[in-house]
Short mmCIF file of C-alpha atoms in Angstrom, two decimals:
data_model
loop_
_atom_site.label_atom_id
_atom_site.label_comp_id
_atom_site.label_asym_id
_atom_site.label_seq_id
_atom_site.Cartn_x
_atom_site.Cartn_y
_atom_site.Cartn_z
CA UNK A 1 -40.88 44.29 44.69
CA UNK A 2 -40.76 40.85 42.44
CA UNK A 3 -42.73 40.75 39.48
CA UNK A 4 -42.84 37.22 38.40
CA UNK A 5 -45.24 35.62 36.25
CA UNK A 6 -46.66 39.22 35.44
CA UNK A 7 -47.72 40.21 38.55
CA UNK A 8 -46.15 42.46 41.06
CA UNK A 9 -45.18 40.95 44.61
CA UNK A 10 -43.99 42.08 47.79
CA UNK A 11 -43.12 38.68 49.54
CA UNK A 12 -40.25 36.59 48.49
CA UNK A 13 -41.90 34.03 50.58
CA UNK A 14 -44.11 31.61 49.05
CA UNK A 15 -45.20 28.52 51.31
CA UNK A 16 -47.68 25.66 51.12
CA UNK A 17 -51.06 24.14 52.88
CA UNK A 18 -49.93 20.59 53.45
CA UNK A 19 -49.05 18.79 56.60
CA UNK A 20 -50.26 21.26 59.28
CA UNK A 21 -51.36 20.15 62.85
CA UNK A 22 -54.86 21.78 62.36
CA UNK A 23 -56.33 24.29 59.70
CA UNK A 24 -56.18 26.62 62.05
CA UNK A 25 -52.31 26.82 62.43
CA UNK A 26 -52.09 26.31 59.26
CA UNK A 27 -53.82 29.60 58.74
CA UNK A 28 -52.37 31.54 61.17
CA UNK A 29 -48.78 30.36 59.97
CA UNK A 30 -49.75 32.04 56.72
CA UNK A 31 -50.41 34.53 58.12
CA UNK A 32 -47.54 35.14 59.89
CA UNK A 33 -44.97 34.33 56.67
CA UNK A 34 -47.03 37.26 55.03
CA UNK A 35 -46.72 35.06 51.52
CA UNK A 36 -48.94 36.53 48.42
CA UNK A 37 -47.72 33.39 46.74
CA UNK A 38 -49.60 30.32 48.15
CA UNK A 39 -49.68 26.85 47.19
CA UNK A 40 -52.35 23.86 47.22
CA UNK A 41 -52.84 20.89 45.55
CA UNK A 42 -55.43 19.96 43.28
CA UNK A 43 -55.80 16.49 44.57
CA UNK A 44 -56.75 18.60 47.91
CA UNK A 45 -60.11 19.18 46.19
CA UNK A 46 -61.70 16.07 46.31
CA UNK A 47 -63.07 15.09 50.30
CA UNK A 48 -63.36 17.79 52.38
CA UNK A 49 -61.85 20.03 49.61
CA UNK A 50 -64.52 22.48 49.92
CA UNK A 51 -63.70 23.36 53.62
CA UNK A 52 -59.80 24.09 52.98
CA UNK A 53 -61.13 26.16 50.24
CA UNK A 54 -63.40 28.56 52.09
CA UNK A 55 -60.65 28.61 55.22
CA UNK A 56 -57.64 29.67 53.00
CA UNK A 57 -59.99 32.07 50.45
CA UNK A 58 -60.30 34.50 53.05
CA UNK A 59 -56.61 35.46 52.47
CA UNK A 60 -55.36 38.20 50.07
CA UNK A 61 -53.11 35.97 48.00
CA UNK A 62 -52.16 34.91 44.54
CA UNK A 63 -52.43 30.84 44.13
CA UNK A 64 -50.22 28.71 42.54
CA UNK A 65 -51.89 25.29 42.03
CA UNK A 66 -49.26 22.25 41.65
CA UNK A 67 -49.39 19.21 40.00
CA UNK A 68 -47.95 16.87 42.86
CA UNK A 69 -48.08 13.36 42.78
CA UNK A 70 -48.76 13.52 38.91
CA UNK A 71 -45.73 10.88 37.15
CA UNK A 72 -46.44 11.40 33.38
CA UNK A 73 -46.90 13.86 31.02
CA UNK A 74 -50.53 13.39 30.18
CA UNK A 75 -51.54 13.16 34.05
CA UNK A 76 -49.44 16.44 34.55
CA UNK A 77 -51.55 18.20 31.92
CA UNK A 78 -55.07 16.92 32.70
CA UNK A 79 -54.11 17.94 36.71
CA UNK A 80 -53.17 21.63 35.48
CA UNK A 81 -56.01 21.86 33.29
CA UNK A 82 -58.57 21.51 36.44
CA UNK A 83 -56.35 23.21 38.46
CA UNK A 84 -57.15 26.23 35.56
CA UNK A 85 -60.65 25.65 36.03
CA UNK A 86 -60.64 25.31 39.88
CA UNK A 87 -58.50 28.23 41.00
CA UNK A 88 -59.49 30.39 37.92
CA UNK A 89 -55.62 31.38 37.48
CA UNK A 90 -53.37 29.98 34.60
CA UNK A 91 -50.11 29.54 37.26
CA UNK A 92 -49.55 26.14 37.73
CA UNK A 93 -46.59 24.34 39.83
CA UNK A 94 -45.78 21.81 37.26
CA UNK A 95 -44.56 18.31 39.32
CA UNK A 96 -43.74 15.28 37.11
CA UNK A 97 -42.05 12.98 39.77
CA UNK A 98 -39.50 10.31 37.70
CA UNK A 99 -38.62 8.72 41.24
CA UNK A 100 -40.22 7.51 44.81
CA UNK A 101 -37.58 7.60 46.63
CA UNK A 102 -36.00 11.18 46.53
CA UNK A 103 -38.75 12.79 44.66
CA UNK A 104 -36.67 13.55 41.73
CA UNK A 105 -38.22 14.99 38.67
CA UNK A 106 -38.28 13.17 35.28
CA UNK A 107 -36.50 15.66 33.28
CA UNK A 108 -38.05 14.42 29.84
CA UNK A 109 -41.20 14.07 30.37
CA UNK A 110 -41.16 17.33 32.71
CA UNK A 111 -40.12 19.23 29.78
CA UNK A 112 -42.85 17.38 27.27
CA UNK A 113 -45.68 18.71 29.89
CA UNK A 114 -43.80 22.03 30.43
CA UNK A 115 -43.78 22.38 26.56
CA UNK A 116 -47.45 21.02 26.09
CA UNK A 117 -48.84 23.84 28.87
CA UNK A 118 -47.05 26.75 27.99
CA UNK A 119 -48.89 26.12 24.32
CA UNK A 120 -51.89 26.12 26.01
CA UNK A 121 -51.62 29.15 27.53
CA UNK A 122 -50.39 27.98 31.31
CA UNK A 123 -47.65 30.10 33.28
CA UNK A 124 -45.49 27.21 34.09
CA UNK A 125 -43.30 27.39 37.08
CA UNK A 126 -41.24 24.10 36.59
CA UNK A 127 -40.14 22.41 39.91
CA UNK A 128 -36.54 21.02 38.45
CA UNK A 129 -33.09 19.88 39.45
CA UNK A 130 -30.06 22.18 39.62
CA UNK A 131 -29.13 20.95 36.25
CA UNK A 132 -28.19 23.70 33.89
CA UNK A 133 -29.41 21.81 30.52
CA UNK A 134 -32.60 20.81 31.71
CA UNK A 135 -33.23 24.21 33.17
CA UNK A 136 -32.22 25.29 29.43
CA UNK A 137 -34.58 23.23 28.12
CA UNK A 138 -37.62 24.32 29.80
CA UNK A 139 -36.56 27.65 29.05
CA UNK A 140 -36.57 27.02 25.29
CA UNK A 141 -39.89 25.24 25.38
CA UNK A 142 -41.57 28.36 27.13
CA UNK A 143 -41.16 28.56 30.51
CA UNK A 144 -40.72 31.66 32.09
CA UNK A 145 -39.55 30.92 35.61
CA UNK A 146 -37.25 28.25 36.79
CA UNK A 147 -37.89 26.42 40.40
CA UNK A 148 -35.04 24.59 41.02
CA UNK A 149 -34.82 22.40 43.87
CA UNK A 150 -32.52 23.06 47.06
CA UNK A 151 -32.55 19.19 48.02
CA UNK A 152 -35.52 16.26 47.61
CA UNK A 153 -38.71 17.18 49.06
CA UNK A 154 -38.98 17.65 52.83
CA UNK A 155 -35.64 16.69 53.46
CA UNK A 156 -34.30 20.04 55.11
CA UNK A 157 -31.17 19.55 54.16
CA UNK A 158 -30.64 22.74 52.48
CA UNK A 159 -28.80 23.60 49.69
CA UNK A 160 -26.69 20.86 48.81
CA UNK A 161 -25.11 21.37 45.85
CA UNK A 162 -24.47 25.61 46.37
CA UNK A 163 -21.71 25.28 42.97
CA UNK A 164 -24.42 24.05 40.68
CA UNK A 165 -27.15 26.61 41.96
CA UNK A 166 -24.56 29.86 41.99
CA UNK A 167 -23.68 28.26 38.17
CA UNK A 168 -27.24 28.17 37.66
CA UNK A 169 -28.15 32.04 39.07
CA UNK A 170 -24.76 33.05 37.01
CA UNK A 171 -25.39 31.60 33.83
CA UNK A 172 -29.26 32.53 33.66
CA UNK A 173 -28.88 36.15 35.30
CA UNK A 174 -32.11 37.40 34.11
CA UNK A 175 -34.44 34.59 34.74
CA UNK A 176 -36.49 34.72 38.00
CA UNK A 177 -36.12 32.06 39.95
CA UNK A 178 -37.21 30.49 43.05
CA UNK A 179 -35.40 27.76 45.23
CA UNK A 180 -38.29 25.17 45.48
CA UNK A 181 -38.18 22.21 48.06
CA UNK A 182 -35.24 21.02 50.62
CA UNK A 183 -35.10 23.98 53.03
CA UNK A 184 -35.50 23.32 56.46
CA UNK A 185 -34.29 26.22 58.05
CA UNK A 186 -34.20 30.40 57.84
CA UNK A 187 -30.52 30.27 57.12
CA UNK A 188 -30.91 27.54 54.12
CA UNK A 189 -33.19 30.68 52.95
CA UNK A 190 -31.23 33.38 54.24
CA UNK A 191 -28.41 31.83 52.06
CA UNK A 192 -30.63 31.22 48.41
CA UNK A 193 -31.28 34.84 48.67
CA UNK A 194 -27.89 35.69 49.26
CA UNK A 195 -27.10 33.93 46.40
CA UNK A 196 -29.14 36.15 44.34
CA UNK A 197 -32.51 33.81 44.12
CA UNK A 198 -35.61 35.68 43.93
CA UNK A 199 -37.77 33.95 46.14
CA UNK A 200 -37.98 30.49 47.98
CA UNK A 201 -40.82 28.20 48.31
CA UNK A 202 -40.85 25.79 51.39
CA UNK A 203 -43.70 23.99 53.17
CA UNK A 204 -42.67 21.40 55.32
CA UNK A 205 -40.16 23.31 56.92
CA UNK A 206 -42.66 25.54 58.30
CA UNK A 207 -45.66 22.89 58.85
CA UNK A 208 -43.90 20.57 60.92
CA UNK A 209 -41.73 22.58 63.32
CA UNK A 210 -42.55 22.39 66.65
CA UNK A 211 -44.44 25.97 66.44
CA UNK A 212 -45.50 26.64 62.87
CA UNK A 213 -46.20 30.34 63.51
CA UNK A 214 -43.20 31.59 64.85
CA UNK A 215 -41.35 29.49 62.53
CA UNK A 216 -43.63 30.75 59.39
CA UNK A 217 -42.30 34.40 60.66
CA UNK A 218 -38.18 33.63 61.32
CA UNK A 219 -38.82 32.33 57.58
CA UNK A 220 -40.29 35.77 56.68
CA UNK A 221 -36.82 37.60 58.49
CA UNK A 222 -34.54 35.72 56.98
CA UNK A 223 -35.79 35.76 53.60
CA UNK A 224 -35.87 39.54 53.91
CA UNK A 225 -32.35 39.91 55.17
CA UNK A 226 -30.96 37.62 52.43
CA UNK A 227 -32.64 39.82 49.96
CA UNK A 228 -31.28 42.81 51.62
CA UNK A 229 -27.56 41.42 51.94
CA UNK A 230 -27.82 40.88 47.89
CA UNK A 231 -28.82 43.88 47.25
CA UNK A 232 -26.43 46.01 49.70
CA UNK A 233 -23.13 43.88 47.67
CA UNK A 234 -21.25 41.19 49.96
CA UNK A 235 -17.12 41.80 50.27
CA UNK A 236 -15.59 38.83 48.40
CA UNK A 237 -13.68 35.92 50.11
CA UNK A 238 -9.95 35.97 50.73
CA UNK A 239 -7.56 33.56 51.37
CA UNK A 240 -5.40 35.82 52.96
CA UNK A 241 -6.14 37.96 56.38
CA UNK A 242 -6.61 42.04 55.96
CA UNK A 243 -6.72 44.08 58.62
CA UNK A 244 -9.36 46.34 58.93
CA UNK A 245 -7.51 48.95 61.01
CA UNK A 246 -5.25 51.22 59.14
CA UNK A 247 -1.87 50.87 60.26
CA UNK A 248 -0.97 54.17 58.59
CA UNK A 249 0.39 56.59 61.67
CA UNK A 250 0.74 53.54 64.36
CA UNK A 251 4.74 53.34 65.79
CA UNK A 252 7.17 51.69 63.21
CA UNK A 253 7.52 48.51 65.66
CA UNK A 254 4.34 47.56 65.34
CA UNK A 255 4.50 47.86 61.24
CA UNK A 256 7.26 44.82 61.49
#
């Protein structure tokens, strides 16, 4: 069980609604993850907002409203505060994009709206880099939970810098945190749980694979069996070979 943002959850799955085939896949992909911890956009609510809304409602979920596409402080805030209003929940994804190209966050002014929300009352879960200051940062301006990325968004390239994020999980051992963005398959999952992540959020991954569905549910294996290999204590690495037959009470030639 994760409790995260003061609720109690069973998944350590959380996925998003964008970039589907159909609604209908899109649903039954959800379905199939078995998330509690679903994502939309606010921008989603403007034409034909109304019909995603009563298609996705009908699931038993908690919904964490994000702020994406917002580039500056003040059009992070005013996005959360209808997302508050919309979704009647004070989660919010917080997104403050500093750069087109990769998708990177602006660390300053993400930490100006991070500060500004959490003041208001907002459970901020901070999509950031892998950089231990920054995630420091939004940590002493209120934030709760840290979502630091794996790679740019929709990428799939994993986790590509696994030092910084094992730093990260080390040096911040009590903080829940969720790998947010860059995963593209079960194992890039598999392995963030592993690492001793508490959950992972992904959505392309999922809604662009050839079969959504039975992608949604190798997502939903493989985060459980990276929780489970955490939990049950990995051997460490050696250098050095170690055989894992005794040799005790073989004959003396084959001791040489």
């Amino acid at each position: 069980m994760l409790t995260i943002g003061g609720k109690d959850i069973s998944s350590r799955l959380f996925v998003g609604t964008a970039l589907y085939p159909s609604p209908q896949v899109m649903l039954d992909a959800l379905k199939a993850s078995e998330s509690q911890v679903i994502t939309v956009s606010v921008r989603r609510q403007g034409k034909g907002g109304e019909n995603f809304w009563s298609q996705i409602n009908q699931l038993d979920c908690h919904w964490l409203p994000n702020t994406a596409g917002c580039h500056s402080t003040k059009e992070a805030i005013t996005t959360a505060e209808m997302a508050r209003e919309i979704f009647q929940t004070n989660w919010i994804k917080l997104e403050v994009i500093g750069d087109d190209y990769n998708l990177q966050p602006d660390p300053f002014q993400l930490v100006e709206a991070a500060k500004a929300l959490t003041q208001r009352g907002f459970e901020v879960f901070p999509y950031c880099t892998d950089d231990l200051v920054l995630c420091q940062k939004l940590l002493d301006v209120g934030c709760n939970i840290l979502m630091p990325w794996g790679a740019p968004i929709g990428t799939g390239r994993g986790l590509t810098d696994p030092y910084a994020l094992q730093t990260l999980r080390e040096r911040l051992p009590d903080v829940p945190m969720v790998i947010d963005a860059g995963l593209g398959l079960p194992s890039h999952a598999a392995k963030a749980m592993e690492m001793g992540y508490d959950a992972v959020l992904l959505n392309t991954a999922i809604a662009q694979a050839e079969d959504p569905v039975m992608m949604a549910s190798a997502f939903k294996n493989a985060v459980n069996a990276g929780r489970q290999a955490f939990e049950a204590g990995a051997i460490p690495e050696r250098d050095l070979a170690k055989p894992s037959t005794p040799v005790v009470g073989t004959p003396f030639w084959h001791n040489d």
